[in-house]
Coordinates of C-alpha atoms in Angstrom, one line a residue:
Chain T
D1108 CA -17.5 26.7 -6.9
G1109 CA -15.1 27.3 -4.0
G1110 CA -13.9 24.2 -2.2
I1111 CA -11.4 21.5 -1.7
T1112 CA -10.7 19.0 -4.5
Q1113 CA -9.1 15.7 -3.8
S1114 CA -8.2 13.3 -6.5
P1115 CA -8.5 10.6 -7.3
K1116 CA -11.5 9.3 -5.3
Y1117 CA -10.2 5.7 -5.4
L1118 CA -6.6 4.6 -5.7
F1119 CA -5.1 1.2 -5.9
R1120 CA -1.4 0.4 -5.5
K1121 CA 0.8 -2.5 -5.1
E1122 CA 2.8 -2.9 -1.9
G1123 CA 6.3 -1.2 -2.1
Q1124 CA 5.1 1.6 -4.4
N1125 CA 5.0 5.3 -3.4
V1126 CA 1.7 7.0 -4.2
T1127 CA 0.8 10.7 -4.2
L1128 CA -2.7 12.0 -3.3
S1129 CA -3.7 15.4 -4.7
C1130 CA -5.4 18.2 -2.7
E1131 CA -6.2 21.6 -4.2
Q1132 CA -8.2 24.4 -2.6
N1133 CA -9.5 27.6 -4.1
L1134 CA -10.7 29.1 -0.8
N1135 CA -7.6 31.3 -0.4
H1136 CA -6.9 29.6 2.9
D1137 CA -3.4 29.7 4.4
A1138 CA -3.7 26.5 6.4
M1139 CA -4.0 23.0 5.0
Y1140 CA -4.2 19.6 6.6
W1141 CA -4.0 15.9 5.9
Y1142 CA -5.9 13.3 8.0
R1143 CA -6.1 9.6 7.9
Q1144 CA -9.4 7.9 8.8
D1145 CA -9.7 4.3 9.9
P1146 CA -13.0 2.7 11.1
G1147 CA -13.6 3.5 14.8
Q1148 CA -10.5 5.6 15.2
G1149 CA -11.8 9.0 14.1
L1150 CA -9.5 11.3 12.2
R1151 CA -5.8 11.4 12.9
L1152 CA -3.6 14.3 11.7
I1153 CA -0.7 13.3 9.4
Y1154 CA 0.8 16.7 8.4
Y1155 CA -0.3 20.3 8.3
S1156 CA 0.9 23.5 6.8
Q1157 CA 0.1 27.0 8.0
I1158 CA 1.9 28.8 5.2
V1159 CA 3.5 28.2 1.9
N1160 CA 6.9 26.5 2.0
D1161 CA 6.4 25.4 5.6
F1162 CA 4.7 22.3 7.2
Q1163 CA 4.7 20.4 10.4
K1164 CA 4.3 16.7 11.4
G1165 CA 1.1 15.7 12.9
D1166 CA 0.5 12.7 15.2
I1167 CA 1.1 9.9 12.6
A1168 CA 3.6 11.4 10.1
E1169 CA 5.9 8.3 9.8
G1170 CA 5.8 6.9 6.3
Y1171 CA 4.3 10.0 4.8
S1172 CA 5.7 13.2 3.1
V1173 CA 4.2 16.4 1.9
S1174 CA 5.1 19.6 0.1
R1175 CA 3.6 23.1 0.1
E1176 CA 5.0 25.0 -2.9
K1177 CA 1.8 26.8 -3.7
K1178 CA -0.9 28.1 -1.5
E1179 CA -3.6 26.2 -3.4
S1180 CA -1.9 22.8 -3.3
F1181 CA -0.8 20.3 -0.6
P1182 CA 0.0 16.9 -2.0
L1183 CA 0.5 13.9 0.2
T1184 CA 2.9 11.1 -0.7
V1185 CA 2.4 7.7 1.0
T1186 CA 5.7 6.0 0.9
S1187 CA 6.6 2.4 0.9
A1188 CA 7.7 2.9 4.5
Q1189 CA 4.1 3.3 5.7
K1190 CA 3.3 -0.1 7.2
N1191 CA -0.5 0.1 6.9
P1192 CA -1.3 2.5 4.1
T1193 CA -4.8 1.3 3.2
A1194 CA -7.2 3.9 4.6
F1195 CA -9.4 6.8 3.8
Y1196 CA -7.5 10.1 3.5
L1197 CA -9.0 13.5 4.0
C1198 CA -7.6 16.9 3.1
A1199 CA -8.8 20.1 4.8
S1200 CA -8.1 23.7 4.7
G1201 CA -8.7 26.6 7.1
A1202 CA -8.4 30.3 7.3
G1203 CA -6.2 30.1 10.3
G1204 CA -6.5 30.9 13.9
R1205 CA -8.9 28.7 15.9
G1206 CA -11.5 28.5 13.3
E1207 CA -13.2 25.6 11.5
Q1208 CA -11.7 23.5 8.8
Y1209 CA -13.2 22.6 5.4
F1210 CA -12.9 19.1 4.0
G1211 CA -12.6 17.5 0.6
L1212 CA -14.5 14.4 -0.3
G1213 CA -11.5 12.1 0.4
T1214 CA -9.4 9.5 -1.3
R1215 CA -9.7 5.9 -0.5
L1216 CA -6.4 4.2 -0.9
T1217 CA -6.1 0.4 -1.1
V1218 CA -2.6 -1.2 -1.1
T1219 CA -2.3 -4.9 -1.8
Chain Y
A1064 CA -3.2 17.5 27.1
Q1065 CA -6.4 18.0 25.2
S1066 CA -8.8 15.3 24.2
V1067 CA -12.3 14.6 23.1
T1068 CA -14.4 11.7 24.3
Q1069 CA -17.5 10.4 22.4
L1070 CA -18.7 7.5 24.5
G1071 CA -19.8 4.5 22.4
S1072 CA -19.5 4.2 18.7
H1073 CA -23.1 3.7 17.5
V1074 CA -26.5 5.0 18.5
S1075 CA -29.9 4.0 17.0
V1076 CA -33.1 6.1 17.2
S1077 CA -36.5 5.9 15.7
E1078 CA -37.6 8.5 13.1
G1079 CA -39.1 11.4 15.0
A1080 CA -37.3 10.6 18.2
L1081 CA -34.8 12.9 20.0
V1082 CA -31.2 12.7 18.9
L1083 CA -28.6 13.1 21.6
L1084 CA -24.9 12.6 20.9
R1085 CA -22.6 13.2 23.7
C1086 CA -19.2 14.9 23.7
N1087 CA -16.9 15.6 26.5
Y1088 CA -13.6 17.4 26.3
S1089 CA -10.6 18.0 28.5
S1090 CA -8.8 21.3 28.1
S1091 CA -6.8 23.6 30.4
V1092 CA -8.0 26.6 28.4
P1093 CA -11.3 27.8 27.0
P1094 CA -12.0 25.5 24.1
Y1095 CA -13.3 26.2 20.6
L1096 CA -15.7 23.3 19.9
F1097 CA -17.1 21.8 16.7
W1098 CA -19.5 19.2 15.5
Y1099 CA -19.0 17.7 12.0
V1100 CA -21.2 15.2 10.1
Q1101 CA -19.9 12.7 7.6
Y1102 CA -22.1 10.8 5.1
P1103 CA -20.8 7.5 3.7
N1104 CA -17.6 7.9 1.6
Q1105 CA -17.8 11.7 1.9
G1106 CA -15.7 14.4 3.6
L1107 CA -16.8 16.1 6.8
Q1108 CA -19.3 18.9 6.8
L1109 CA -19.5 21.5 9.6
L1110 CA -22.7 21.3 11.6
L1111 CA -22.0 24.0 14.2
K1112 CA -19.3 25.5 16.3
Y1113 CA -18.9 27.2 19.6
T1114 CA -16.2 29.9 20.0
T1115 CA -17.3 32.5 22.6
G1116 CA -20.5 34.1 23.6
A1117 CA -23.9 32.3 23.7
T1118 CA -23.5 28.8 24.9
L1119 CA -26.4 27.4 23.0
V1120 CA -25.4 27.1 19.4
K1121 CA -27.7 26.4 16.5
G1122 CA -26.4 24.7 13.4
I1123 CA -27.6 23.3 10.1
N1124 CA -30.3 20.7 9.6
G1125 CA -32.1 21.5 12.9
F1126 CA -29.1 20.5 15.1
E1127 CA -28.0 22.4 18.2
A1128 CA -25.4 22.0 20.9
E1129 CA -24.9 23.5 24.3
F1130 CA -21.5 24.3 25.8
K1131 CA -21.4 23.5 29.5
K1132 CA -18.2 24.6 31.0
S1133 CA -18.9 23.0 34.4
E1134 CA -19.5 19.7 32.8
T1135 CA -16.9 20.0 30.1
S1136 CA -19.5 19.0 27.6
F1137 CA -20.8 19.9 24.2
H1138 CA -23.6 17.5 23.5
L1139 CA -25.4 17.6 20.1
T1140 CA -29.2 17.4 20.0
K1141 CA -32.0 17.4 17.5
P1142 CA -35.6 17.2 18.7
S1143 CA -36.9 15.0 15.9
A1144 CA -34.7 12.6 13.9
H1145 CA -35.1 12.3 10.2
M1146 CA -34.0 9.4 8.0
S1147 CA -31.6 11.7 6.3
D1148 CA -29.7 12.3 9.6
A1149 CA -28.2 8.8 9.4
A1150 CA -24.5 9.5 9.2
E1151 CA -21.4 9.6 11.4
Y1152 CA -20.9 12.5 13.7
F1153 CA -17.6 13.9 15.1
C1154 CA -17.0 16.2 17.9
A1155 CA -13.7 18.2 17.7
V1156 CA -11.9 20.7 19.9
N1157 CA -9.3 23.3 18.8
L1158 CA -5.9 23.0 20.2
Q1159 CA -5.2 26.4 21.6
G1160 CA -1.8 28.0 21.4
G1161 CA -1.6 29.1 17.8
S1162 CA -1.0 25.7 16.2
E1163 CA -4.5 25.7 14.7
K1164 CA -5.0 21.9 15.1
L1165 CA -8.3 20.2 15.7
V1166 CA -8.5 17.1 17.9
F1167 CA -11.3 14.8 16.9
G1168 CA -13.3 12.3 18.8
K1169 CA -13.6 8.8 17.5
G1170 CA -17.0 9.5 16.0
M1171 CA -20.6 8.2 16.6
K1172 CA -22.5 6.5 13.9
L1173 CA -26.2 7.4 14.0
T1174 CA -28.8 5.0 12.6
V1175 CA -32.4 6.2 12.2
N1176 CA -35.1 3.5 12.1
P1177 CA -38.4 4.0 10.3

């Protein structure tokens, strides 16, 4: 089936540890996105990539890093510099232009 | 600047009643507009979108929305709510200019009472 796969669904880490969230798509989309969702705040854009080997910061990039070495993959690393990492993280992809985005099922990260 | 406003965070309706979820946007250029639905602990699913052309847009699960330029609105409606419609709904607008970014409203949680 075509779609966006995020793994794992739940992730638990200790404070001070970096953690990487996986996002893979087989929709042949050029653009990929990472969002953070907190209750009552909607979705906030962390990073996005419109093409392989290129990515841009979104609205809340501090404490996060990404890579885009393959078209299908856009992993997000939550570093120890992120002050409030506990959240629900959503990955999306899009064909480009002004069209819609397609979302994975999300990863819920809990840092204690 | 471009933003999306969904007033309130929660709406409750009875099963069979009209569903109306409001969305207003601010944009200096013609917007592309979207409604997404999110079920608990899930990703977002596209309900419908407006790009150009007909201003009344029909989507999945009986939902529709009307783009009103004069009111800068894109309200989501469904004539008769079903229990399965209980979810969170997000309005989004495309950031024009080639950057392909969506700006989301804060979301509206819909509860459907039996």
